[in-house]
Short mmCIF file of C-alpha atoms and ligand atoms in Angstrom, two decimals:
data_model
loop_
_atom_site.label_atom_id
_atom_site.label_comp_id
_atom_site.label_asym_id
_atom_site.label_seq_id
_atom_site.Cartn_x
_atom_site.Cartn_y
_atom_site.Cartn_z
CA MET Q 281 -14.73 7.62 -14.19
CA TYR Q 282 -11.88 6.04 -12.23
CA ASN Q 283 -10.79 9.55 -11.23
CA GLN Q 284 -14.04 10.08 -9.40
CA SER Q 285 -15.19 9.27 -5.90
CA MET Q 286 -16.80 5.82 -5.81
CA LEU Q 287 -18.47 5.64 -2.42
CA LYS Q 288 -21.43 7.59 -1.08
CA ALA Q 289 -20.63 10.68 0.99
CA ASP Q 290 -20.53 9.76 4.70
CA SER Q 291 -19.52 6.14 3.95
CA LEU Q 292 -16.80 6.41 6.60
CA LYS Q 293 -18.61 8.81 8.94
CA GLY Q 294 -17.88 8.09 12.60
CA LYS Q 295 -14.77 6.03 11.81
CA THR Q 296 -11.29 6.97 12.99
CA ILE Q 297 -8.49 5.79 10.76
CA VAL Q 298 -4.72 5.76 11.34
CA VAL Q 299 -2.67 5.95 8.14
CA THR Q 300 1.04 5.19 8.56
CA GLY Q 301 3.19 7.07 6.07
CA GLY Q 302 0.18 9.35 5.54
CA GLY Q 303 2.13 12.55 4.95
CA THR Q 304 3.18 11.80 1.37
CA GLY Q 305 2.33 9.86 -1.79
CA LEU Q 306 -0.38 7.25 -1.76
CA GLY Q 307 -0.92 7.52 2.01
CA ARG Q 308 -1.71 11.19 1.59
CA SER Q 309 -4.12 10.56 -1.31
CA MET Q 310 -5.97 7.81 0.56
CA SER Q 311 -6.15 9.98 3.69
CA GLN Q 312 -7.66 12.83 1.69
CA TYR Q 313 -10.36 10.55 0.30
CA PHE Q 314 -11.18 9.05 3.71
CA LEU Q 315 -11.63 12.59 5.05
CA THR Q 316 -14.05 13.49 2.25
CA LEU Q 317 -16.06 10.37 3.20
CA GLY Q 318 -16.46 11.69 6.75
CA ALA Q 319 -13.71 9.84 8.64
CA ASN Q 320 -11.36 11.27 11.25
CA VAL Q 321 -7.82 10.57 10.04
CA VAL Q 322 -4.55 10.40 11.97
CA ILE Q 323 -1.50 10.50 9.73
CA THR Q 324 1.77 9.34 11.13
CA SER Q 325 5.40 9.11 10.00
CA ARG Q 326 8.87 10.06 11.23
CA LYS Q 327 8.89 13.63 9.90
CA LEU Q 328 6.61 15.77 12.07
CA ASP Q 329 7.01 18.86 9.87
CA VAL Q 330 5.82 16.92 6.80
CA ILE Q 331 2.79 15.33 8.45
CA GLU Q 332 1.75 18.55 10.22
CA LYS Q 333 1.80 20.41 6.91
CA THR Q 334 -0.16 17.63 5.20
CA ALA Q 335 -2.68 17.44 8.04
CA ALA Q 336 -3.32 21.19 7.82
CA GLU Q 337 -3.69 21.06 4.03
CA LEU Q 338 -5.99 18.03 4.05
CA SER Q 339 -8.18 19.42 6.85
CA ALA Q 340 -8.57 22.67 4.93
CA ALA Q 341 -9.23 20.94 1.58
CA THR Q 342 -11.87 18.55 2.94
CA ASN Q 343 -13.26 20.42 5.90
CA GLY Q 344 -12.39 17.29 7.86
CA ASN Q 345 -10.46 16.29 10.98
CA CYS Q 346 -6.90 15.31 10.12
CA PHE Q 347 -4.40 15.06 12.96
CA ALA Q 348 -0.63 14.44 12.77
CA VAL Q 349 1.27 12.25 15.25
CA ALA Q 350 4.97 11.55 14.78
CA CYS Q 351 5.88 7.88 15.08
CA ASP Q 352 8.64 5.64 13.83
CA VAL Q 353 6.72 2.41 13.26
CA ARG Q 354 9.88 0.37 13.92
CA ILE Q 355 9.77 1.32 17.60
CA TYR Q 356 6.96 -0.39 19.53
CA GLU Q 357 6.82 2.22 22.32
CA GLN Q 358 6.31 4.97 19.73
CA VAL Q 359 3.49 2.94 18.17
CA GLU Q 360 1.79 2.57 21.56
CA ASN Q 361 2.17 6.32 22.17
CA MET Q 362 0.72 7.07 18.74
CA LEU Q 363 -2.26 4.80 19.49
CA GLN Q 364 -2.84 6.56 22.84
CA ALA Q 365 -2.56 9.99 21.19
CA THR Q 366 -5.19 8.92 18.64
CA ILE Q 367 -7.56 7.68 21.34
CA SER Q 368 -7.05 10.89 23.35
CA LYS Q 369 -7.87 12.97 20.29
CA PHE Q 370 -10.82 11.04 18.82
CA GLY Q 371 -12.00 8.73 21.64
CA GLN Q 372 -11.55 5.53 19.67
CA VAL Q 373 -9.78 4.13 16.62
CA ASP Q 374 -11.45 1.71 14.20
CA ILE Q 375 -9.13 1.21 11.26
CA LEU Q 376 -5.37 0.87 10.69
CA LEU Q 377 -3.81 1.39 7.27
CA ASN Q 378 -0.29 -0.06 7.16
CA ASN Q 379 1.09 2.07 4.32
CA ALA Q 380 4.53 3.21 5.54
CA ALA Q 381 7.42 1.65 3.64
CA GLY Q 382 11.07 2.01 2.82
CA ASN Q 383 12.68 0.75 -0.36
CA PHE Q 384 15.62 1.20 -2.71
CA ILE Q 385 17.10 -0.67 -5.65
CA SER Q 386 20.40 -2.49 -5.38
CA PRO Q 387 22.08 -5.74 -6.32
CA THR Q 388 21.58 -7.69 -3.10
CA GLU Q 389 25.23 -8.61 -2.65
CA ARG Q 390 26.05 -4.89 -2.45
CA LEU Q 391 23.78 -4.35 0.55
CA SER Q 392 25.07 -4.17 4.09
CA HIS Q 393 23.13 -6.17 6.66
CA ARG Q 394 22.06 -2.83 8.13
CA ALA Q 395 20.58 -1.78 4.79
CA PHE Q 396 18.61 -5.05 4.66
CA ASP Q 397 17.40 -4.49 8.26
CA THR Q 398 16.37 -0.92 7.50
CA VAL Q 399 13.86 -1.88 4.82
CA VAL Q 400 12.55 -5.05 6.47
CA ASP Q 401 12.16 -3.21 9.77
CA ILE Q 402 10.04 -0.43 8.24
CA VAL Q 403 7.90 -2.72 6.10
CA LEU Q 404 7.43 -5.87 8.19
CA LYS Q 405 8.31 -4.90 11.76
CA GLY Q 406 6.48 -1.58 11.33
CA SER Q 407 3.36 -3.39 10.13
CA TYR Q 408 3.36 -6.04 12.84
CA ASN Q 409 4.16 -3.49 15.56
CA CYS Q 410 1.11 -1.43 14.56
CA THR Q 411 -1.15 -4.43 13.95
CA LEU Q 412 -0.23 -5.98 17.31
CA ALA Q 413 -0.68 -2.78 19.35
CA PHE Q 414 -4.00 -1.94 17.67
CA GLY Q 415 -5.23 -5.56 17.79
CA LYS Q 416 -4.59 -5.82 21.55
CA TYR Q 417 -6.55 -2.59 22.08
CA TRP Q 418 -9.46 -3.70 19.86
CA ILE Q 419 -9.73 -7.14 21.44
CA ALA Q 420 -9.52 -5.79 25.01
CA ASN Q 421 -12.20 -3.18 24.25
CA LYS Q 422 -14.40 -5.42 22.02
CA ILE Q 423 -14.19 -2.96 19.13
CA PRO Q 424 -15.01 -4.33 15.65
CA ALA Q 425 -12.20 -3.10 13.46
CA ASN Q 426 -10.09 -3.71 10.41
CA VAL Q 427 -6.54 -3.47 9.08
CA LEU Q 428 -5.59 -2.75 5.49
CA SER Q 429 -1.97 -3.19 4.41
CA ILE Q 430 -0.37 -1.94 1.21
CA VAL Q 431 1.88 -4.66 -0.21
CA THR Q 432 3.11 -5.23 -3.79
CA THR Q 433 2.67 -7.96 -6.39
CA TYR Q 434 6.24 -9.11 -5.77
CA ALA Q 435 5.10 -10.15 -2.28
CA TRP Q 436 4.31 -13.49 -3.95
CA THR Q 437 6.41 -13.44 -7.14
CA GLY Q 438 9.53 -12.07 -5.48
CA SER Q 439 11.69 -9.58 -7.37
CA GLY Q 440 15.37 -9.08 -7.92
CA TYR Q 441 16.98 -5.77 -6.89
CA VAL Q 442 14.37 -5.02 -4.21
CA VAL Q 443 14.90 -8.15 -2.12
CA PRO Q 444 14.53 -6.63 1.39
CA SER Q 445 11.27 -5.04 0.27
CA ALA Q 446 10.06 -8.33 -1.25
CA CYS Q 447 10.87 -10.16 2.00
CA GLY Q 448 9.08 -7.53 4.06
CA LYS Q 449 5.97 -7.38 1.88
CA ALA Q 450 5.72 -11.20 1.76
CA GLY Q 451 5.73 -11.15 5.57
CA VAL Q 452 2.98 -8.54 5.65
CA LEU Q 453 0.86 -10.69 3.37
CA ALA Q 454 1.39 -13.70 5.66
CA LEU Q 455 0.45 -11.55 8.65
CA THR Q 456 -2.73 -10.45 6.88
CA ARG Q 457 -3.90 -13.93 5.95
CA SER Q 458 -2.94 -15.48 9.30
CA LEU Q 459 -4.63 -12.90 11.51
CA ALA Q 460 -7.71 -12.70 9.26
CA VAL Q 461 -8.45 -16.23 10.44
CA GLU Q 462 -7.21 -15.90 14.03
CA TRP Q 463 -8.94 -12.58 14.77
CA GLY Q 464 -12.13 -13.09 12.78
CA LYS Q 465 -13.81 -14.21 16.00
CA TYR Q 466 -13.13 -10.76 17.49
CA GLY Q 467 -14.80 -8.98 14.57
CA ILE Q 468 -11.46 -7.86 13.14
CA ARG Q 469 -10.92 -8.04 9.37
CA LEU Q 470 -7.51 -7.84 7.68
CA ASN Q 471 -7.00 -7.24 3.97
CA ALA Q 472 -4.26 -6.04 1.64
CA ILE Q 473 -3.92 -4.17 -1.63
CA ALA Q 474 -1.12 -4.92 -4.07
CA PRO Q 475 -0.70 -1.87 -6.29
CA GLY Q 476 1.25 -1.83 -9.52
CA PRO Q 477 2.97 1.42 -10.53
CA PHE Q 478 1.32 4.57 -9.17
CA PRO Q 479 3.55 7.64 -9.63
CA THR Q 480 4.75 9.13 -6.34
CA GLU Q 481 7.86 11.12 -5.55
CA GLY Q 482 8.90 8.60 -2.84
CA ALA Q 483 8.78 5.53 -5.09
CA TRP Q 484 9.79 7.08 -8.40
CA SER Q 485 12.85 8.87 -7.02
CA ARG Q 486 14.19 5.68 -5.40
CA LEU Q 487 13.29 2.91 -7.80
CA MET Q 488 14.64 4.06 -11.15
CA PRO Q 489 18.36 4.32 -11.99
CA PRO Q 490 18.87 8.06 -12.69
CA ASP Q 491 20.08 7.91 -16.29
CA MET Q 492 17.84 5.07 -17.41
CA LYS Q 493 14.39 6.49 -16.63
CA ASP Q 494 13.51 6.79 -20.32
CA ASP Q 495 14.54 3.18 -21.02
CA PHE Q 496 11.75 1.79 -18.85
CA ASP Q 497 8.29 2.64 -20.13
CA ILE Q 498 6.39 1.38 -17.10
CA ALA Q 499 3.00 2.04 -18.68
CA LYS Q 500 3.77 -0.43 -21.47
CA ARG Q 501 4.52 -3.26 -19.05
CA ASN Q 502 0.88 -3.84 -18.18
CA ALA Q 503 -2.20 -4.92 -20.10
CA ILE Q 504 -4.10 -1.65 -19.72
CA GLY Q 505 -1.19 0.49 -20.96
CA ARG Q 506 -1.07 3.24 -18.33
CA VAL Q 507 0.05 3.85 -14.77
CA GLY Q 508 -2.42 4.00 -11.90
CA GLU Q 509 -4.32 7.09 -10.75
CA HIS Q 510 -4.30 7.79 -7.02
CA GLN Q 511 -8.09 8.11 -6.88
CA GLU Q 512 -8.68 4.59 -8.17
CA LEU Q 513 -6.45 3.20 -5.44
CA ALA Q 514 -8.17 5.42 -2.87
CA ASN Q 515 -11.56 4.12 -4.07
CA LEU Q 516 -10.48 0.52 -3.54
CA ALA Q 517 -8.94 1.25 -0.14
CA ALA Q 518 -12.04 3.12 1.06
CA TYR Q 519 -14.26 0.24 -0.03
CA LEU Q 520 -12.13 -2.41 1.71
CA ILE Q 521 -12.02 -0.53 5.01
CA SER Q 522 -15.71 0.37 4.89
CA ASP Q 523 -18.57 -1.72 6.23
CA TYR Q 524 -19.58 -2.44 2.60
CA ALA Q 525 -16.72 -4.95 2.63
CA ALA Q 526 -17.84 -6.61 5.88
CA TYR Q 527 -17.61 -10.14 4.38
CA ILE Q 528 -14.12 -9.66 2.88
CA THR Q 529 -11.17 -10.72 5.00
CA GLY Q 530 -7.77 -12.30 4.35
CA GLU Q 531 -7.91 -11.02 0.78
CA VAL Q 532 -5.27 -9.28 -1.30
CA VAL Q 533 -6.63 -7.22 -4.17
CA VAL Q 534 -4.28 -6.51 -7.06
CA ILE Q 535 -4.63 -3.13 -8.79
CA ASP Q 536 -1.87 -3.10 -11.39
CA GLY Q 537 -3.48 -2.94 -14.84
CA GLY Q 538 -2.61 -6.62 -15.33
CA GLU Q 539 1.13 -6.00 -14.89
CA TRP Q 540 2.19 -9.10 -12.99
CA ILE Q 541 0.15 -11.58 -14.99
CA LYS Q 542 1.45 -9.98 -18.19
CA GLY Q 543 4.95 -10.74 -16.97
CA ALA Q 544 3.99 -14.26 -15.89
CA GLY Q 545 1.97 -15.63 -18.84
CA GLU Q 546 4.11 -17.99 -20.92
CA PHE Q 547 2.87 -16.78 -24.30
CA ASN Q 548 2.07 -13.14 -23.57
CA MET Q 549 5.04 -12.12 -25.72
CA LEU Q 550 2.91 -13.08 -28.72
CA ASP Q 551 1.48 -9.56 -28.40
CA LYS Q 552 4.38 -8.74 -30.70
CA VAL Q 553 3.08 -10.97 -33.53
CA PRO Q 554 1.73 -8.69 -36.28
CA VAL Q 555 -1.82 -9.15 -37.60
CA LYS Q 556 -0.49 -10.13 -41.03
CA LEU Q 557 1.38 -13.05 -39.52
CA TRP Q 558 -1.73 -14.23 -37.65
CA ASP Q 559 -3.59 -13.99 -41.00
CA MET Q 560 -0.95 -16.06 -42.72
CA MET Q 561 -0.97 -18.72 -39.99
CA GLU Q 562 -4.76 -18.89 -40.20
CA MET Q 563 -4.63 -19.36 -43.99
CA LEU Q 564 -2.08 -22.13 -43.62
CA ARG Q 565 -4.16 -23.84 -40.93
CA LYS Q 566 -7.29 -23.74 -43.11
CA GLY Q 567 -5.30 -25.08 -46.05
C1 HXC I 90 21.99 0.61 -0.67
C2 HXC I 90 21.35 1.90 1.13
C3 HXC I 90 20.62 2.78 0.27
C4 HXC I 90 20.64 2.49 -1.14
C5 HXC I 90 20.41 3.50 2.29
N1 HXC I 90 21.18 2.40 2.36
N2 HXC I 90 20.06 3.75 1.02
N3 HXC I 90 22.01 0.84 0.67
N4 HXC I 90 21.31 1.39 -1.55
N5 HXC I 90 19.99 3.26 -2.03
C6 HXC I 90 21.78 1.82 3.56
C7 HXC I 90 22.68 2.81 4.29
O1 HXC I 90 23.99 2.84 3.72
C8 HXC I 90 22.67 2.24 5.71
O2 HXC I 90 23.49 1.13 5.83
C9 HXC I 90 21.26 1.72 5.86
O3 HXC I 90 20.76 1.49 4.52
C10 HXC I 90 20.34 2.72 6.55
O4 HXC I 90 20.38 3.93 5.80
P1 HXC I 90 19.80 5.31 6.38
O5 HXC I 90 19.87 6.32 5.30
O6 HXC I 90 20.46 5.61 7.68
O7 HXC I 90 18.28 4.88 6.73
P2 HXC I 90 17.02 5.79 7.02
O8 HXC I 90 17.42 7.23 7.25
O9 HXC I 90 16.23 5.09 8.08
O10 HXC I 90 16.20 5.79 5.64
C11 HXC I 90 15.46 4.68 5.23
C12 HXC I 90 15.51 4.52 3.73
C13 HXC I 90 15.05 5.77 2.96
C14 HXC I 90 14.66 3.27 3.38
C15 HXC I 90 16.98 4.24 3.33
O11 HXC I 90 15.07 5.54 1.56
C16 HXC I 90 13.66 6.20 3.38
O12 HXC I 90 13.52 6.97 4.33
N6 HXC I 90 12.59 5.71 2.71
C17 HXC I 90 11.19 5.97 3.06
C18 HXC I 90 10.33 6.20 1.87
C19 HXC I 90 10.42 5.16 0.76
O13 HXC I 90 11.42 4.41 0.66
N7 HXC I 90 9.43 5.21 -0.11
C20 HXC I 90 9.37 4.32 -1.25
C21 HXC I 90 8.41 3.26 -1.02
S1 HXC I 90 8.05 2.67 -2.60
P3 HXC I 90 25.00 1.24 6.47
O14 HXC I 90 25.53 -0.15 6.40
O15 HXC I 90 25.75 2.21 5.59
O16 HXC I 90 24.82 1.74 7.87
C22 HXC I 90 7.71 1.06 -2.61
C23 HXC I 90 7.14 0.67 -3.96
C24 HXC I 90 7.33 -0.73 -4.33
O17 HXC I 90 7.88 0.37 -1.68
C25 HXC I 90 6.74 -1.18 -5.64
C26 HXC I 90 6.80 -0.26 -6.82
C27 HXC I 90 6.09 -0.78 -8.03
P1 NAP I 91 6.20 7.36 -0.08
O1 NAP I 91 5.49 8.62 -0.41
O2 NAP I 91 7.67 7.37 0.03
O3 NAP I 91 5.55 6.80 1.26
C1 NAP I 91 6.24 6.09 2.26
C2 NAP I 91 5.92 6.72 3.59
O4 NAP I 91 6.41 5.88 4.64
C3 NAP I 91 6.54 8.10 3.79
O5 NAP I 91 5.53 9.01 4.12
C4 NAP I 91 7.49 7.91 4.97
O6 NAP I 91 7.48 9.08 5.80
C5 NAP I 91 6.87 6.72 5.68
N1 NAP I 91 7.84 5.98 6.49
C6 NAP I 91 9.03 5.47 6.09
N2 NAP I 91 9.68 4.93 7.11
C7 NAP I 91 8.86 5.07 8.20
C8 NAP I 91 8.97 4.71 9.56
N3 NAP I 91 10.05 4.06 10.04
N4 NAP I 91 7.95 5.02 10.41
C9 NAP I 91 6.88 5.67 9.94
N5 NAP I 91 6.70 6.04 8.67
C10 NAP I 91 7.71 5.74 7.80
O7 NAP I 91 5.86 6.23 -1.17
P2 NAP I 91 4.47 5.70 -1.82
O8 NAP I 91 4.76 5.37 -3.22
O9 NAP I 91 3.34 6.60 -1.46
O10 NAP I 91 4.28 4.30 -1.04
C11 NAP I 91 3.17 4.06 -0.18
C12 NAP I 91 2.93 2.57 -0.05
O11 NAP I 91 2.57 2.02 -1.33
C13 NAP I 91 4.16 1.77 0.38
O12 NAP I 91 3.74 0.71 1.23
C14 NAP I 91 4.69 1.21 -0.90
O13 NAP I 91 5.46 0.04 -0.72
C15 NAP I 91 3.39 0.91 -1.61
N6 NAP I 91 3.49 0.75 -3.06
C16 NAP I 91 3.70 1.85 -3.84
C17 NAP I 91 3.74 1.69 -5.20
C18 NAP I 91 3.92 2.86 -6.13
O14 NAP I 91 3.98 2.65 -7.34
N7 NAP I 91 3.98 4.08 -5.64
C19 NAP I 91 3.59 0.41 -5.76
C20 NAP I 91 3.40 -0.68 -4.93
C21 NAP I 91 3.33 -0.50 -3.57
P3 NAP I 91 8.74 9.53 6.70
O15 NAP I 91 9.94 9.51 5.83
O16 NAP I 91 8.34 10.89 7.19
O17 NAP I 91 8.83 8.57 7.84
#
């Protein structure tokens, strides 16, 4: 069921959506679903060859309009050019999906300050550059619009070994909640999704120490006992950017199979108590 399309066909018809980091991974999967729902989609990232190939494949697979524009989201002028290229192509843009990210694992004291900048600049600066440029355009042109940002659950818990990413994602969450209030009067909604583990080449290749992959069974770390499927994330994203979610703003929706609360709950380790021991404790309690 969760592998299937959730929204009615044409739910995003007439909308133009920009997906940063749309050439690969989750950005690609969400873009594909938006296209099947009738949207025009612009995918953008640094690697033009990658996004052009993806745009051609997604257009062919969905019979939709997918257009590639190269843009490094860290550079404001490139973001403005990408916005103008989108408007030239489709006449208007209605939705921004801040999905581009950079990340790697490292003890923090081993990082150079440039390494820290690199991740924070992609995640936080990239998101506020895009949100600011698009917001100015929407407000000036009185276009009702919305922004969806992909964060992580460690945006609020923090996490060792991915500290620049945690700092960046926490900033994106603050941006989302702050502007949801400030820009509500302009008809602009801002929401976020915090995914748990969804297999992608980009994340999986960078976030696991090479020889220890088998030591971490990620599926077992959450309550549901599996990793996420791209379609279920795409379903949630499509809903949040659609007009069905018109009354939702400033929200962050967690889709992680209960991973972060499993880690947080004081007594969740009692999962390991065998049934026989529970039986014995019950007998003792009842005398
Ligand atoms: C320590 C590192 C490093 C590493 C790079 N650096 N990789 N430091 N550990 N693994 C340092 C470099 O030495 C350099 O510092 C500085 O960072 C910039 O490195 P560049 O390679 O020049 O940067 P750039 O080419 O811009 O590449 C950016 C990148 C790369 C972030 C390093 O990994 C990338 O392009 N990532 C994009 C895709 C991505 O990361 N996807 C995963 C998202 S997953 P010095 O001092 O030497 O100059 C995600 C999931 C989270 O966010 C939650 C999962 C559950
Ligand atoms: P991914 O495939 O590596 O996607 C990251 C994308 O960001 C790439 O397409 C990359 O393209 C683009 N990007 C990086 N730097 C950029 C820059 N400066 N300007 C423009 N684009 C840039 O990884 P993913 O797993 O799909 O991640 C997608 C989003 O989900 C990220 O926000 C990530 O933090 C989030 N997330 C993922 C998971 C997971 O389990 N997969 C969990 C939680 C959150 P270029 O290299 O061509 O620029």
